[in-house]
Coordinates of C-alpha atoms and ligand atoms in Angstrom, one line a residue:
X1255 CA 6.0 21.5 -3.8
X1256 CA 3.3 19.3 -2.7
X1257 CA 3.8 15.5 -3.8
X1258 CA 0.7 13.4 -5.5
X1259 CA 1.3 10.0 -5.2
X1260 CA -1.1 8.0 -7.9
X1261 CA 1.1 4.8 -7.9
X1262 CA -0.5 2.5 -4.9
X1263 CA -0.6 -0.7 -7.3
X1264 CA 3.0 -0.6 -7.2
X1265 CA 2.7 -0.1 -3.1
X1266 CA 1.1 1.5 -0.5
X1267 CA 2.5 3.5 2.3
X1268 CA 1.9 2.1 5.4
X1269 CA -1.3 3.3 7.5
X1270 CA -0.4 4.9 11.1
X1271 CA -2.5 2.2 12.9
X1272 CA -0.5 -0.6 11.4
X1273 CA 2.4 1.7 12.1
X1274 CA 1.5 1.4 15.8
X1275 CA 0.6 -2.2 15.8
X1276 CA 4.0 -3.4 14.4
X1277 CA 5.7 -0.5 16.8
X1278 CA 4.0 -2.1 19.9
X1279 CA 4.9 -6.0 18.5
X1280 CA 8.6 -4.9 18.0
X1281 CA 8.7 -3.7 20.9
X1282 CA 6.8 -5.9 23.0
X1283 CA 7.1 -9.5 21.2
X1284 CA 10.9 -9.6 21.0
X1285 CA 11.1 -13.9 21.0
X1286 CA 11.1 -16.6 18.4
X1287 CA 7.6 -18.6 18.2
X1288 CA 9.5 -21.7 17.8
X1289 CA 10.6 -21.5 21.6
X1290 CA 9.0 -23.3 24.4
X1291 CA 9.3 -20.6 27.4
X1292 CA 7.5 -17.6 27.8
X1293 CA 8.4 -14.9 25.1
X1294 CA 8.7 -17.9 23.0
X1295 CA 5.0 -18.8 23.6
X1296 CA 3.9 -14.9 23.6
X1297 CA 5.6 -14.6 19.9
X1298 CA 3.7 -18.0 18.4
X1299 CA 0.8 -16.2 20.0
X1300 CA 0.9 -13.5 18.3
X1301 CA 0.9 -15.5 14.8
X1302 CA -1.6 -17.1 15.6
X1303 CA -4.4 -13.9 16.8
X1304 CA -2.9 -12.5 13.1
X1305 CA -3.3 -15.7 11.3
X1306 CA -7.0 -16.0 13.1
X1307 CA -8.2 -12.0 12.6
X1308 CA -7.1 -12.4 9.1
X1309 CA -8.6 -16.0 8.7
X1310 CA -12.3 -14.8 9.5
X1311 CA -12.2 -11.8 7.1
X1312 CA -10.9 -13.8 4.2
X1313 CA -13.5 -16.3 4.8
X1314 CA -11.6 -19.5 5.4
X1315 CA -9.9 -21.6 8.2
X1316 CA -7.0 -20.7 9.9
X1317 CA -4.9 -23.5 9.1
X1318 CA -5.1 -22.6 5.4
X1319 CA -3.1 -19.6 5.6
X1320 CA 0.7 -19.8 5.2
X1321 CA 2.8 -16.3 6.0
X1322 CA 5.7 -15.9 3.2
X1323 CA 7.5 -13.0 2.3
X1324 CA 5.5 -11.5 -0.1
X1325 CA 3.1 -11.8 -3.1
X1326 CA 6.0 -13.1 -4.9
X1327 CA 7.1 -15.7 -2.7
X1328 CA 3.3 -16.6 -2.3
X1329 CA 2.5 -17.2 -6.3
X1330 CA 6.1 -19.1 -6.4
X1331 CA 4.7 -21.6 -3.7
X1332 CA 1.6 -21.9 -5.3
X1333 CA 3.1 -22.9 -8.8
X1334 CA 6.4 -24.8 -7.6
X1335 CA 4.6 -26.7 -5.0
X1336 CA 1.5 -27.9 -6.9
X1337 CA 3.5 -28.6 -9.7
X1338 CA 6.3 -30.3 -7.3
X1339 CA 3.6 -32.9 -6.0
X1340 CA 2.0 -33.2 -9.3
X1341 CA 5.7 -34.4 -10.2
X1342 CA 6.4 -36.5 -7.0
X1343 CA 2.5 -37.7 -7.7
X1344 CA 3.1 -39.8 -11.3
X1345 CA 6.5 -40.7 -9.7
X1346 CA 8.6 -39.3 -13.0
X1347 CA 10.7 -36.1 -13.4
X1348 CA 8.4 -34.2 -16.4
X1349 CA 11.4 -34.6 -18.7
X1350 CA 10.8 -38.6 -19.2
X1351 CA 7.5 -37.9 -20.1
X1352 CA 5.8 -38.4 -23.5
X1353 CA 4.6 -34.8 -24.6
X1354 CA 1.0 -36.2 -24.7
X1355 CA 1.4 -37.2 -20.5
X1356 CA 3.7 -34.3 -19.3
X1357 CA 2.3 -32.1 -16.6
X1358 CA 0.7 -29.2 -17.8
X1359 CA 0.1 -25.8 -16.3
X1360 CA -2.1 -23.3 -17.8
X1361 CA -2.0 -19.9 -17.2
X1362 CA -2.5 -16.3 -18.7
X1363 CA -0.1 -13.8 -20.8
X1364 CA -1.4 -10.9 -18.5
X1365 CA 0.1 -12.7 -14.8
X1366 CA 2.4 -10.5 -13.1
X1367 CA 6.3 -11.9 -13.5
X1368 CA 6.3 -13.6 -9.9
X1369 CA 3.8 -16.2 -11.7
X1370 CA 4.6 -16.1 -16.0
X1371 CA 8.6 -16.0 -14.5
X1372 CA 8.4 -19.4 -12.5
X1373 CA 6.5 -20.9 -15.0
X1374 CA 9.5 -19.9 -17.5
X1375 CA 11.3 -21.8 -14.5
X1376 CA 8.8 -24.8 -15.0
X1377 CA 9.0 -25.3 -18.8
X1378 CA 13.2 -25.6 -18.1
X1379 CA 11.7 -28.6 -15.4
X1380 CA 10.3 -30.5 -17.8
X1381 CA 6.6 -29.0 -17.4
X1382 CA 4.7 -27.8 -20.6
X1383 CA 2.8 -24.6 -20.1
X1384 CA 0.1 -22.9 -22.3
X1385 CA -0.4 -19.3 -21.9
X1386 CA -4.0 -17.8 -22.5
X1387 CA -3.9 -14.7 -24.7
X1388 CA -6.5 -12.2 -23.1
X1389 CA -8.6 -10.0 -25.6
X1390 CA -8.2 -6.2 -26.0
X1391 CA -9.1 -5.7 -22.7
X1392 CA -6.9 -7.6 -21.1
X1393 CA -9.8 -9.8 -20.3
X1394 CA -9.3 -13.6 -20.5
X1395 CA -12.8 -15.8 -20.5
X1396 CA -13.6 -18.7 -19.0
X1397 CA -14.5 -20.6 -22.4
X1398 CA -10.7 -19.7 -23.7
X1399 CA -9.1 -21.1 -20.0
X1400 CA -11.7 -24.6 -20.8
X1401 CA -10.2 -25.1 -24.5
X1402 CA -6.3 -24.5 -23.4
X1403 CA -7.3 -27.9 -20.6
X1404 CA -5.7 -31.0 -21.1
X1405 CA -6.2 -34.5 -19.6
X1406 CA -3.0 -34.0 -18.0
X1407 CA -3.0 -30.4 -16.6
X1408 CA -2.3 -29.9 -13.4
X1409 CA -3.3 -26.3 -12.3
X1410 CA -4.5 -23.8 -13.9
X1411 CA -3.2 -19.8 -12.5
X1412 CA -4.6 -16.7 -12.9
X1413 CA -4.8 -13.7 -11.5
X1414 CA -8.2 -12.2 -10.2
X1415 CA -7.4 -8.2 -11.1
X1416 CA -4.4 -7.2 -13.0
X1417 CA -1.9 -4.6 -11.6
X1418 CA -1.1 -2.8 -14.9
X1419 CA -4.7 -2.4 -16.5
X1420 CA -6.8 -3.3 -13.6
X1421 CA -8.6 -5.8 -16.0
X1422 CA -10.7 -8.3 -13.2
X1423 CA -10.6 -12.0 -14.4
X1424 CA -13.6 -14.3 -14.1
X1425 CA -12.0 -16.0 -11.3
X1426 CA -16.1 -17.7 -10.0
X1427 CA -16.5 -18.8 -13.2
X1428 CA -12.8 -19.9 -14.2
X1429 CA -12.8 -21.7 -10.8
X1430 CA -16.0 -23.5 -11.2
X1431 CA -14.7 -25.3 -15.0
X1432 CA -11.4 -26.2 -13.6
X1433 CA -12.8 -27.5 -10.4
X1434 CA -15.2 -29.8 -12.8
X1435 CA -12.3 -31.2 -14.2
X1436 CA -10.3 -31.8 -11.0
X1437 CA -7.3 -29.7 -11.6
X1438 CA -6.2 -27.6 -8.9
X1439 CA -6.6 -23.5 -9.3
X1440 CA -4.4 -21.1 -8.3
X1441 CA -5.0 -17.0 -8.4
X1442 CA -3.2 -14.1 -7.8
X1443 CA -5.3 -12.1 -5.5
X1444 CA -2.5 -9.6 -4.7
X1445 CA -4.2 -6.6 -6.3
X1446 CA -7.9 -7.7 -5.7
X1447 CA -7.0 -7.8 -2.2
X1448 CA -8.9 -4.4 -0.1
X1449 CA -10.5 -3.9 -3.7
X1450 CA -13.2 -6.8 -4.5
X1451 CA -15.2 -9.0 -1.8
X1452 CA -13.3 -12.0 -1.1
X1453 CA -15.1 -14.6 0.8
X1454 CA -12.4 -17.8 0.3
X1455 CA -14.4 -20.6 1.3
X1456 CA -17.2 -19.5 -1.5
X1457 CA -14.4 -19.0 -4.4
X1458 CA -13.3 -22.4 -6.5
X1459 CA -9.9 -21.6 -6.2
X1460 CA -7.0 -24.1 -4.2
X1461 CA -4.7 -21.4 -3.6
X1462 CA -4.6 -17.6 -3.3
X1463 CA -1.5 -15.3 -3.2
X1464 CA -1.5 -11.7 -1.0
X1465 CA 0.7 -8.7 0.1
X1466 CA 0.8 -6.9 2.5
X1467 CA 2.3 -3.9 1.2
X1468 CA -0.4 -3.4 -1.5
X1469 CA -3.3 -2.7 1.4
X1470 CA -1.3 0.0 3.4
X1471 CA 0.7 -3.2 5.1
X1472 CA 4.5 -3.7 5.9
X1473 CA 6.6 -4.6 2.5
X1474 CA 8.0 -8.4 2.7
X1475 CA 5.2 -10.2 3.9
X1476 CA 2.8 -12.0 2.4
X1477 CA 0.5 -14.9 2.7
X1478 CA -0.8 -18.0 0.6
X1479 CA -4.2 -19.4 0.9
X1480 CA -3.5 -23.6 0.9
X1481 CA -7.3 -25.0 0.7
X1482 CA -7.6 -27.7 3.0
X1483 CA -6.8 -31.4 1.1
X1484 CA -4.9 -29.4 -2.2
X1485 CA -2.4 -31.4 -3.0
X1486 CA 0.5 -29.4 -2.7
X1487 CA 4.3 -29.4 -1.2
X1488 CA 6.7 -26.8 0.6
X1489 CA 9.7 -25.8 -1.6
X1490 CA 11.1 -24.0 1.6
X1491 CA 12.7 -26.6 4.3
X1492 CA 13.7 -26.8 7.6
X1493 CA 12.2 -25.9 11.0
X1494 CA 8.5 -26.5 11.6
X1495 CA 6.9 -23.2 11.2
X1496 CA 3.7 -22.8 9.5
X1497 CA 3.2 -27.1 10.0
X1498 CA 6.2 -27.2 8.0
X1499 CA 4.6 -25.8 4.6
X1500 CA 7.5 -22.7 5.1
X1501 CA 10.2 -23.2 7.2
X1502 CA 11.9 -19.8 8.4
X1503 CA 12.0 -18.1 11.8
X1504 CA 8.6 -15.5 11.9
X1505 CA 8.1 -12.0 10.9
X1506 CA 6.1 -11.4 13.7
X1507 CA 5.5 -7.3 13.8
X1508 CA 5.5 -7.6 10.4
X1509 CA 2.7 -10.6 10.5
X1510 CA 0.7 -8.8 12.9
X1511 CA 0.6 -5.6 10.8
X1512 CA -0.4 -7.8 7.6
X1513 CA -3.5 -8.7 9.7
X1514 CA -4.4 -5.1 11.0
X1515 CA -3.7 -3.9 7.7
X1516 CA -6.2 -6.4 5.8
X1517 CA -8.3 -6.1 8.5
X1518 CA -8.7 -2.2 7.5
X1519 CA -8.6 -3.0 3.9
X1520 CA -11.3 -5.0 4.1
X1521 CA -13.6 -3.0 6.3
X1522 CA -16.1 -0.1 4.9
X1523 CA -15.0 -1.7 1.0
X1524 CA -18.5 -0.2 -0.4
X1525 CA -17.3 2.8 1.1
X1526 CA -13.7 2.8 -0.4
X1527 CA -14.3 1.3 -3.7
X1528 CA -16.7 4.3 -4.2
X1529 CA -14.7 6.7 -3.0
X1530 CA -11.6 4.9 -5.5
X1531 CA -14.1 4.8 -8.1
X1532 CA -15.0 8.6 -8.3
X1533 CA -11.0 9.7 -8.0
X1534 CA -10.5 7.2 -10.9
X1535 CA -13.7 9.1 -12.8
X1536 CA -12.6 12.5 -12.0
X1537 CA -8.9 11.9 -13.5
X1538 CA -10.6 10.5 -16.6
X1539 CA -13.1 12.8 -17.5
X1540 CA -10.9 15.6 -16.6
X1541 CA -8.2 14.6 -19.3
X1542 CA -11.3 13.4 -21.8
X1543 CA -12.6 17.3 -21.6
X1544 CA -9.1 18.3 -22.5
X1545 CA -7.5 16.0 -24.7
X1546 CA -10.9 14.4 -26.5
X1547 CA -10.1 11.1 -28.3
X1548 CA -6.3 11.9 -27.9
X1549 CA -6.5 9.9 -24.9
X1550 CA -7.7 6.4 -24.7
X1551 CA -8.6 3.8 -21.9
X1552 CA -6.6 0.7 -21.4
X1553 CA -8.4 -2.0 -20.0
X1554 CA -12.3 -3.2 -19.4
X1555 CA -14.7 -1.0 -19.1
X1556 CA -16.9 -2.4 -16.2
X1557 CA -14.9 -5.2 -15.1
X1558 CA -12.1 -3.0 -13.6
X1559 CA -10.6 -2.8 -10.2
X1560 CA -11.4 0.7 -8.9
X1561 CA -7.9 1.9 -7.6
X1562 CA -6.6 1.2 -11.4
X1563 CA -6.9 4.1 -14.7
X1564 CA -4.0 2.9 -17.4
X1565 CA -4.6 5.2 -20.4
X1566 CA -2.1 6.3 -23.4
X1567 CA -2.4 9.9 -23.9
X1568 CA -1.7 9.8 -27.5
X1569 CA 0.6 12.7 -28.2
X1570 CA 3.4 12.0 -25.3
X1571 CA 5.6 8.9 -24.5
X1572 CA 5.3 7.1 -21.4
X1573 CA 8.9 8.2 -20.2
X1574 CA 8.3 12.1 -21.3
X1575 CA 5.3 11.6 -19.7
X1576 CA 6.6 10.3 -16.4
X1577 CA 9.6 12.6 -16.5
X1578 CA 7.0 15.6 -16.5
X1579 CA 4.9 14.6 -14.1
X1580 CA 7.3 13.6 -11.6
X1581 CA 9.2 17.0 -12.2
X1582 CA 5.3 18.3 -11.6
X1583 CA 5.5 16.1 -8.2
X1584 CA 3.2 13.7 -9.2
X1585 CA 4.1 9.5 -8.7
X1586 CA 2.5 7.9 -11.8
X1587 CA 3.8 4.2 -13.5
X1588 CA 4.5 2.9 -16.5
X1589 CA 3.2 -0.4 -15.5
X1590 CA 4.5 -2.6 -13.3
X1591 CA 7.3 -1.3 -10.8
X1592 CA 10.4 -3.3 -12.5
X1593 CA 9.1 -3.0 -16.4
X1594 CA 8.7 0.8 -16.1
X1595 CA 12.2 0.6 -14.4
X1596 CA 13.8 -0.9 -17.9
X1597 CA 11.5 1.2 -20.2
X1598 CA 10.5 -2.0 -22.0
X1599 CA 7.0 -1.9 -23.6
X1600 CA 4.7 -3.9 -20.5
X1601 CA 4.3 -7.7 -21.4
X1602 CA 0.2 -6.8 -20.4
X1603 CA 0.0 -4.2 -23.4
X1604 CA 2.0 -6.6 -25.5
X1605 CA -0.6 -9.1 -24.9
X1606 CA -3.6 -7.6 -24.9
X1607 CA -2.6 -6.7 -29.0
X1608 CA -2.6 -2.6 -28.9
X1609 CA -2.0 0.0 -31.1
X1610 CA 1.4 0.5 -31.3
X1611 CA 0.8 4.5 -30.8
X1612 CA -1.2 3.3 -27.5
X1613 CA 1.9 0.7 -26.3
X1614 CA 4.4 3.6 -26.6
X1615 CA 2.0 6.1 -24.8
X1616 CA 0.6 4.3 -21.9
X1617 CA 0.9 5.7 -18.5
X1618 CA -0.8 3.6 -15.4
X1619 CA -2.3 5.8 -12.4
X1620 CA -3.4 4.0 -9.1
X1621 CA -5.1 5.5 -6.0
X1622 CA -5.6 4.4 -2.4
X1623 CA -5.2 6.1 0.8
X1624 CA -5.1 9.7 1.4
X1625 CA -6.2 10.9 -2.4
X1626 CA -8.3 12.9 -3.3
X1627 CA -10.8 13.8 -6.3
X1628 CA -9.0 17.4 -6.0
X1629 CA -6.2 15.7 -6.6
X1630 CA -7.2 14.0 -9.8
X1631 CA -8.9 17.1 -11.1
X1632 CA -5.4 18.9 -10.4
X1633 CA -3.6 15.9 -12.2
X1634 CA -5.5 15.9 -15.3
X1635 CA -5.2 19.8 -15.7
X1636 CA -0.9 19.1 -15.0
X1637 CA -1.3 16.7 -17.9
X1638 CA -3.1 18.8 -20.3
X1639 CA 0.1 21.6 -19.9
X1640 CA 2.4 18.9 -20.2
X1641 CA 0.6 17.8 -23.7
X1642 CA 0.5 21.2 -24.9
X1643 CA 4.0 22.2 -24.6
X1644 CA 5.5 18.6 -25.8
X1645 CA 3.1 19.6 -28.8
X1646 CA 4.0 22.9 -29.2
X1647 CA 8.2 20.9 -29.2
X1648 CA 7.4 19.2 -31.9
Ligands
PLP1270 C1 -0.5 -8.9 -9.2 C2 0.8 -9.0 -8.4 N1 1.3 -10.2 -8.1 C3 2.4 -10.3 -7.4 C4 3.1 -9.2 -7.0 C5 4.3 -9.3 -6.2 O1 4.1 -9.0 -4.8 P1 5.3 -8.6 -3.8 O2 5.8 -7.3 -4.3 O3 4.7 -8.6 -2.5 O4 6.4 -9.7 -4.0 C6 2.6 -7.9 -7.3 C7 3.4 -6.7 -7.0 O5 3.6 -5.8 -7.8 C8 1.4 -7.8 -8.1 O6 0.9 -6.6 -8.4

């Protein structure tokens, strides 16, 4: 049986040329960039090309990127360490603050758990945190971000595309009103990454968060944008790497395929978002001609990322609807990886105020390398059988 895989938001597999790039850097850059002789030298080296080739397609200086581990570690860093200096800054842990002088974080109901979990993490600290509810959509505006500031907030987070509904954020515009107050932004590029433009050095935003695995790239790497002068701290110590924002010997083959594989994700975007765009439109109105207004569209309609189609199909539950598929062959999500894992209704649908009927229903489909609009055409006629004979069950 031939396999469809339609669940790249919850990762990608990795493309042959980054395949052969890591291949050749494991085999060739074997020493720890920390050392002073030769293979020691050759391995820093080699951080450094990845750190530059990535640098000039992201838009921004060299020195602002920091490798982690992922786009978890990467939002973690972001929030611990801006609200760590804005901590070590007034010179009081936030629990002997008054409420009206505690540092404050605001951020969104729709962030993935790497960012809404650490600020969980924050409140126990002593930090207050505000989250933003986002309208039907999943859309959160700017205006709504401005009214949840306070003279005491420290950063404001959220994330520029969302990897359950594919709902962009008005990250420009966000960016720009918390820049005007002079608190520090944060976003989670991790899905917008390969998807959107991203020119750093033209975006109001502090910090950034990416992975690697989400543009065809090695799992367990990732990187944060630091904007040159945000006040920020490390929250991993000891060695120097990275000019000791995260200590920890390199992941260098795994490094140099993060660069190869933005540097791909990034190239021919009008191309690929086109191409992502008419896979997602040939899966949707290939289940609208057969199921009519039994299926519906979560998310915004326009401001979407292309790779992204989360619909409920109203007559089937998520996990019947999964179970079917896969039996079918075909990859499909719930939402993210670890919510459809505990068949809890998403935190993102929660938010964004459904339909109960559309909550239980939901099923998330996300493209990317190798699909086709074959494939969606062939997915939406599975999908129609599947409906039928759960009806026909009932
Ligand atoms: C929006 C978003 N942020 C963060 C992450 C976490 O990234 P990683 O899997 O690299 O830790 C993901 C992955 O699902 C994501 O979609």
């Amino acid at each position: 049986m031939e396999r469809i895989y339609f669940d790249h938001a919850a990762t990608t597999p990795l493309h042959p040329d980054v395949q052969a790039v890591m291949a050749a850097s494991m085999h060739d850059v074997f020493g720890n960039a920390s050392s002073v002789h030769a293979y020691g030298r050759e391995a820093k080296s080699a951080v450094n090309q990845a750190r530059d080739r990535m640098a000039a397609r992201l838009g921004c200086r060299p020195q602002e990127l920091v490798f982690t581990s992922g786009g978890t570690e990467s939002d973690n860093a972001a929030l611990f360490g801006a609200a760590w200096a804005a901590w070590l800054q007034s010179g009081q842990s936030p629990h002997q603050h008054q409420h009206n002088t505690k540092p404050h974080i605001v951020t969104t109901q729709v962030e993935h758990h790497a960012v809404l979990h650490a600020c969980e993490r924050l409140e126990a600290l002593g930090f207050e945190v505000t989250y933003v509810a986002p309208d039907e959509t999943g859309f959160v505006s700017a205006d709504k971000i401005e009214s949840a500031l306070r003279p005491n907030t420290c950063l404001v987070s959220v994330m520029y595309g969302n990897n359950e509904v594919g709902t962009m954020q008005p990250i420009r515009e966000i960016g720009g009103i918390v820049r005007s107050h002079g608190i520090l932004m944060h976003t989670d590029a991790v899905q917008a990454l390969g998807m959107i433009p991203i020119q750093l050095n033209e975006l109001p935003v502090d910090f950034a968060s990416f992975s690697a695995h989400k543009v065809n790239g090695p799992k367990g790497v990732g990187a944060l944008y630091i904007r040159t002068g945000a006040v920020w701290d490390p929250f991993l110590f000891g060695g120097n790497q990275e000019r000791k924002r995260r200590a920890g010997t390199e992941n260098i083959a795994g490094i140099a395929g993060f660069a190869e594989a933005v540097e791909r994700a990034v190239s021919s975007l009008d191309e690929k978002i086109q191409q992502l765009n008419s896979i997602r439109e040939a899966l949707w109105t290939g289940l609208k001609d057969t199921l009519g207004d039994r299926v519906v569209w979560n998310g915004h309609s326009s401001l979407q990322l292309p790779h992204i189609l989360n619909v409920s199909i109203l007559d089937v539950p998520t996990e019947t609807m999964l179970m079917n598929l896969d039996i079918a062959g075909i990859m499909a999500a719930s939402g993210s990886a670890c919510t459809s894992g505990s068949l809890e209704v998403s935190h993102v649908l929660e938010a964004m105020n459904l339909p109960e009927e559309r909550k239980r229903t939901a099923v998330r489909f996300s493209f990317g390398l190798g699909n086709t609009r074959e494939e969606a055409a062939f997915v939406a006629q599975q999908i129609a059988t599947i409906v039928s004979r759960v009806r026909t069950r009932k």
